[in-house]
Amino acid sequence: MAQRIGIGYDIHRRVEGRPLWLGGVLFESPWGLEGHSDADVLLHAVADALLGAVALGDIGKHFPPDDPKWENASSLELLRMVRALLDGRTAKIVNVDATLIAEAPRLGPMRDQMRLNIAQALHVGARQVSVKATTNETLGALGRGEGIAALAIAAVELP
């Protein structure tokens, strides 16, 4: 088995009056993130890390933002489809490690649910998924709360 590593990054702008989805969890918030799908920045970064690990491009290639089919799509469903693409390559997910960068909301209380959602979508154990959070210490656009970003790394094994 060959081990491969992929890195994912995503960022979305904050927008008033839209639902805020992070890690497949709906947060109580007067604002959400701008995007064609549900704009779940964490799941998008995880998807890109997995796709990168098996050299299948990025989520924009598989779920184009100009395709009406993906408008308001659940990013958990997109992640399930990414898992199916990995299955097609007989890729075994070793682990996923992701970090959200946000001034708000506080993510700690929902961290375990986000880990579980990701693990279930990928058909792996929750111990194979790590979700962390940090702030940008009020620096730059993220520090001013203008959006949320996420980084992810994924390790997979290929035959």
PDB file of C-alpha atoms in Angstrom:
ATOM      1  CA  MET A   1       0.000   0.000   0.000  1.00  0.00           C
ATOM      2  CA  ALA A   2       1.223   3.481  -0.857  1.00  0.00           C
ATOM      3  CA  GLN A   3       0.377   6.287   1.521  1.00  0.00           C
ATOM      4  CA  ARG A   4      -0.714   9.583  -0.015  1.00  0.00           C
ATOM      5  CA  ILE A   5      -1.359  12.944   1.641  1.00  0.00           C
ATOM      6  CA  GLY A   6      -3.709  15.703   0.463  1.00  0.00           C
ATOM      7  CA  ILE A   7      -4.210  19.268   1.659  1.00  0.00           C
ATOM      8  CA  GLY A   8      -7.435  21.254   1.434  1.00  0.00           C
ATOM      9  CA  TYR A   9      -8.194  24.927   2.026  1.00  0.00           C
ATOM     10  CA  ASP A  10     -11.407  26.861   1.717  1.00  0.00           C
ATOM     11  CA  ILE A  11     -12.677  30.288   2.696  1.00  0.00           C
ATOM     12  CA  HIS A  12     -16.137  31.839   2.481  1.00  0.00           C
ATOM     13  CA  ARG A  13     -17.357  35.358   3.078  1.00  0.00           C
ATOM     14  CA  ARG A  14     -19.863  36.062   5.857  1.00  0.00           C
ATOM     15  CA  VAL A  15     -23.341  37.056   4.686  1.00  0.00           C
ATOM     16  CA  GLU A  16     -26.404  38.078   6.693  1.00  0.00           C
ATOM     17  CA  GLY A  17     -29.585  36.018   6.635  1.00  0.00           C
ATOM     18  CA  ARG A  18     -28.121  32.733   5.452  1.00  0.00           C
ATOM     19  CA  PRO A  19     -27.861  29.513   7.505  1.00  0.00           C
ATOM     20  CA  LEU A  20     -24.427  28.824   9.015  1.00  0.00           C
ATOM     21  CA  TRP A  21     -23.303  25.244   8.391  1.00  0.00           C
ATOM     22  CA  LEU A  22     -19.956  24.046   9.749  1.00  0.00           C
ATOM     23  CA  GLY A  23     -18.968  20.406   9.792  1.00  0.00           C
ATOM     24  CA  GLY A  24     -22.515  19.423   8.920  1.00  0.00           C
ATOM     25  CA  VAL A  25     -23.864  21.226  12.000  1.00  0.00           C
ATOM     26  CA  LEU A  26     -26.384  24.060  11.711  1.00  0.00           C
ATOM     27  CA  PHE A  27     -25.338  26.850  14.086  1.00  0.00           C
ATOM     28  CA  GLU A  28     -27.775  29.347  15.537  1.00  0.00           C
ATOM     29  CA  SER A  29     -26.589  32.548  13.894  1.00  0.00           C
ATOM     30  CA  PRO A  30     -28.085  35.592  12.141  1.00  0.00           C
ATOM     31  CA  TRP A  31     -25.472  35.131   9.414  1.00  0.00           C
ATOM     32  CA  GLY A  32     -24.000  32.329   7.369  1.00  0.00           C
ATOM     33  CA  LEU A  33     -21.458  31.915   4.618  1.00  0.00           C
ATOM     34  CA  GLU A  34     -21.786  32.905   0.989  1.00  0.00           C
ATOM     35  CA  GLY A  35     -21.544  30.084  -1.506  1.00  0.00           C
ATOM     36  CA  HIS A  36     -23.334  28.096  -4.173  1.00  0.00           C
ATOM     37  CA  SER A  37     -23.895  25.033  -1.982  1.00  0.00           C
ATOM     38  CA  ASP A  38     -24.537  25.310   1.763  1.00  0.00           C
ATOM     39  CA  ALA A  39     -21.024  26.873   1.968  1.00  0.00           C
ATOM     40  CA  ASP A  40     -19.782  24.516   4.692  1.00  0.00           C
ATOM     41  CA  VAL A  41     -16.173  25.664   4.593  1.00  0.00           C
ATOM     42  CA  LEU A  42     -14.944  22.838   6.851  1.00  0.00           C
ATOM     43  CA  LEU A  43     -16.415  20.057   4.719  1.00  0.00           C
ATOM     44  CA  HIS A  44     -15.150  21.707   1.531  1.00  0.00           C
ATOM     45  CA  ALA A  45     -11.588  21.735   2.890  1.00  0.00           C
ATOM     46  CA  VAL A  46     -11.882  18.077   3.940  1.00  0.00           C
ATOM     47  CA  ALA A  47     -13.241  17.125   0.509  1.00  0.00           C
ATOM     48  CA  ASP A  48     -10.383  18.916  -1.238  1.00  0.00           C
ATOM     49  CA  ALA A  49      -7.798  17.216   0.999  1.00  0.00           C
ATOM     50  CA  LEU A  50      -9.225  13.788   0.163  1.00  0.00           C
ATOM     51  CA  LEU A  51      -9.503  14.505  -3.551  1.00  0.00           C
ATOM     52  CA  GLY A  52      -5.951  15.843  -3.565  1.00  0.00           C
ATOM     53  CA  ALA A  53      -4.615  12.742  -1.854  1.00  0.00           C
ATOM     54  CA  VAL A  54      -5.809  10.595  -4.759  1.00  0.00           C
ATOM     55  CA  ALA A  55      -5.080  13.216  -7.471  1.00  0.00           C
ATOM     56  CA  LEU A  56      -8.723  13.696  -8.464  1.00  0.00           C
ATOM     57  CA  GLY A  57      -8.689  17.491  -8.577  1.00  0.00           C
ATOM     58  CA  ASP A  58     -10.865  19.592  -6.295  1.00  0.00           C
ATOM     59  CA  ILE A  59     -14.519  19.951  -5.378  1.00  0.00           C
ATOM     60  CA  GLY A  60     -14.983  22.674  -7.987  1.00  0.00           C
ATOM     61  CA  LYS A  61     -14.119  20.123 -10.684  1.00  0.00           C
ATOM     62  CA  HIS A  62     -16.643  17.575  -9.411  1.00  0.00           C
ATOM     63  CA  PHE A  63     -19.349  19.972  -8.169  1.00  0.00           C
ATOM     64  CA  PRO A  64     -19.004  23.146 -10.284  1.00  0.00           C
ATOM     65  CA  PRO A  65     -20.356  26.295  -8.628  1.00  0.00           C
ATOM     66  CA  ASP A  66     -22.015  27.360 -11.870  1.00  0.00           C
ATOM     67  CA  ASP A  67     -24.058  24.138 -12.091  1.00  0.00           C
ATOM     68  CA  PRO A  68     -27.602  24.700 -10.746  1.00  0.00           C
ATOM     69  CA  LYS A  69     -27.652  21.042  -9.638  1.00  0.00           C
ATOM     70  CA  TRP A  70     -25.377  21.936  -6.686  1.00  0.00           C
ATOM     71  CA  GLU A  71     -27.205  25.103  -5.579  1.00  0.00           C
ATOM     72  CA  ASN A  72     -27.791  24.878  -1.803  1.00  0.00           C
ATOM     73  CA  ALA A  73     -26.488  21.290  -1.862  1.00  0.00           C
ATOM     74  CA  SER A  74     -25.630  19.687   1.453  1.00  0.00           C
ATOM     75  CA  SER A  75     -21.865  19.538   1.825  1.00  0.00           C
ATOM     76  CA  LEU A  76     -22.289  16.338   3.827  1.00  0.00           C
ATOM     77  CA  GLU A  77     -23.832  14.809   0.718  1.00  0.00           C
ATOM     78  CA  LEU A  78     -20.957  16.157  -1.388  1.00  0.00           C
ATOM     79  CA  LEU A  79     -18.504  14.573   1.068  1.00  0.00           C
ATOM     80  CA  ARG A  80     -20.331  11.251   0.719  1.00  0.00           C
ATOM     81  CA  MET A  81     -19.885  11.534  -3.054  1.00  0.00           C
ATOM     82  CA  VAL A  82     -16.192  12.246  -2.575  1.00  0.00           C
ATOM     83  CA  ARG A  83     -15.991   9.065  -0.496  1.00  0.00           C
ATOM     84  CA  ALA A  84     -17.565   7.171  -3.408  1.00  0.00           C
ATOM     85  CA  LEU A  85     -14.889   8.595  -5.727  1.00  0.00           C
ATOM     86  CA  LEU A  86     -12.212   7.343  -3.325  1.00  0.00           C
ATOM     87  CA  ASP A  87     -13.906   3.935  -3.221  1.00  0.00           C
ATOM     88  CA  GLY A  88     -13.544   3.871  -7.003  1.00  0.00           C
ATOM     89  CA  ARG A  89      -9.798   4.153  -6.499  1.00  0.00           C
ATOM     90  CA  THR A  90      -9.896   1.606  -3.636  1.00  0.00           C
ATOM     91  CA  ALA A  91      -8.441   4.290  -1.379  1.00  0.00           C
ATOM     92  CA  LYS A  92      -8.527   3.637   2.359  1.00  0.00           C
ATOM     93  CA  ILE A  93      -8.788   6.770   4.513  1.00  0.00           C
ATOM     94  CA  VAL A  94      -6.186   6.712   7.277  1.00  0.00           C
ATOM     95  CA  ASN A  95      -7.127  10.003   8.928  1.00  0.00           C
ATOM     96  CA  VAL A  96      -8.401  13.545   8.430  1.00  0.00           C
ATOM     97  CA  ASP A  97      -7.210  16.546  10.442  1.00  0.00           C
ATOM     98  CA  ALA A  98      -8.988  19.876   9.974  1.00  0.00           C
ATOM     99  CA  THR A  99      -8.797  23.353  11.475  1.00  0.00           C
ATOM    100  CA  LEU A 100     -11.467  26.058  11.324  1.00  0.00           C
ATOM    101  CA  ILE A 101     -10.278  29.666  11.491  1.00  0.00           C
ATOM    102  CA  ALA A 102     -13.059  31.895  12.828  1.00  0.00           C
ATOM    103  CA  GLU A 103     -13.604  34.641  15.360  1.00  0.00           C
ATOM    104  CA  ALA A 104     -17.196  33.433  15.818  1.00  0.00           C
ATOM    105  CA  PRO A 105     -19.124  31.358  16.559  1.00  0.00           C
ATOM    106  CA  ARG A 106     -17.512  29.367  19.355  1.00  0.00           C
ATOM    107  CA  LEU A 107     -17.034  25.912  17.899  1.00  0.00           C
ATOM    108  CA  GLY A 108     -15.994  23.891  20.941  1.00  0.00           C
ATOM    109  CA  PRO A 109     -19.463  22.733  22.016  1.00  0.00           C
ATOM    110  CA  MET A 110     -20.156  21.305  18.544  1.00  0.00           C
ATOM    111  CA  ARG A 111     -16.711  19.831  17.815  1.00  0.00           C
ATOM    112  CA  ASP A 112     -17.657  16.220  18.637  1.00  0.00           C
ATOM    113  CA  GLN A 113     -20.772  16.405  16.460  1.00  0.00           C
ATOM    114  CA  MET A 114     -18.716  17.798  13.563  1.00  0.00           C
ATOM    115  CA  ARG A 115     -16.196  14.955  13.955  1.00  0.00           C
ATOM    116  CA  LEU A 116     -18.995  12.401  14.014  1.00  0.00           C
ATOM    117  CA  ASN A 117     -20.688  13.896  10.936  1.00  0.00           C
ATOM    118  CA  ILE A 118     -17.435  13.769   8.967  1.00  0.00           C
ATOM    119  CA  ALA A 119     -16.635  10.237  10.137  1.00  0.00           C
ATOM    120  CA  GLN A 120     -20.103   8.967   9.204  1.00  0.00           C
ATOM    121  CA  ALA A 121     -19.995  10.590   5.761  1.00  0.00           C
ATOM    122  CA  LEU A 122     -16.591   9.010   5.118  1.00  0.00           C
ATOM    123  CA  HIS A 123     -17.409   5.608   6.682  1.00  0.00           C
ATOM    124  CA  VAL A 124     -14.497   5.820   9.122  1.00  0.00           C
ATOM    125  CA  GLY A 125     -14.244   5.858  12.896  1.00  0.00           C
ATOM    126  CA  ALA A 126     -14.545   9.153  14.748  1.00  0.00           C
ATOM    127  CA  ARG A 127     -11.013   8.584  16.105  1.00  0.00           C
ATOM    128  CA  GLN A 128      -9.773   8.990  12.538  1.00  0.00           C
ATOM    129  CA  VAL A 129     -11.156  12.529  12.338  1.00  0.00           C
ATOM    130  CA  SER A 130      -9.795  15.561  14.150  1.00  0.00           C
ATOM    131  CA  VAL A 131     -11.487  18.976  14.150  1.00  0.00           C
ATOM    132  CA  LYS A 132      -9.754  21.935  15.742  1.00  0.00           C
ATOM    133  CA  ALA A 133     -10.531  25.632  15.855  1.00  0.00           C
ATOM    134  CA  THR A 134      -8.542  28.807  16.188  1.00  0.00           C
ATOM    135  CA  THR A 135      -9.040  32.510  15.702  1.00  0.00           C
ATOM    136  CA  ASN A 136      -7.030  34.944  13.601  1.00  0.00           C
ATOM    137  CA  GLU A 137      -6.369  37.050  16.725  1.00  0.00           C
ATOM    138  CA  THR A 138      -8.412  39.935  15.205  1.00  0.00           C
ATOM    139  CA  LEU A 139      -5.873  40.289  12.357  1.00  0.00           C
ATOM    140  CA  GLY A 140      -6.978  40.757   8.754  1.00  0.00           C
ATOM    141  CA  ALA A 141     -10.350  40.004   7.175  1.00  0.00           C
ATOM    142  CA  LEU A 142     -10.818  36.761   9.119  1.00  0.00           C
ATOM    143  CA  GLY A 143      -9.879  38.534  12.326  1.00  0.00           C
ATOM    144  CA  ARG A 144     -12.540  41.160  11.619  1.00  0.00           C
ATOM    145  CA  GLY A 145     -15.097  38.359  11.240  1.00  0.00           C
ATOM    146  CA  GLU A 146     -15.630  38.921   7.521  1.00  0.00           C
ATOM    147  CA  GLY A 147     -15.543  35.200   6.837  1.00  0.00           C
ATOM    148  CA  ILE A 148     -14.418  31.772   7.941  1.00  0.00           C
ATOM    149  CA  ALA A 149     -11.606  29.631   6.569  1.00  0.00           C
ATOM    150  CA  ALA A 150     -10.643  25.999   7.011  1.00  0.00           C
ATOM    151  CA  LEU A 151      -7.558  23.885   6.425  1.00  0.00           C
ATOM    152  CA  ALA A 152      -7.524  20.117   6.190  1.00  0.00           C
ATOM    153  CA  ILE A 153      -5.054  17.347   5.612  1.00  0.00           C
ATOM    154  CA  ALA A 154      -5.950  13.778   4.774  1.00  0.00           C
ATOM    155  CA  ALA A 155      -3.900  10.606   4.600  1.00  0.00           C
ATOM    156  CA  VAL A 156      -5.051   7.722   2.452  1.00  0.00           C
ATOM    157  CA  GLU A 157      -3.628   4.369   1.435  1.00  0.00           C
ATOM    158  CA  LEU A 158      -3.781   3.175  -2.151  1.00  0.00           C
ATOM    159  CA  PRO A 159      -3.035  -0.283  -3.481  1.00  0.00           C
TER     160      PRO A 159
END
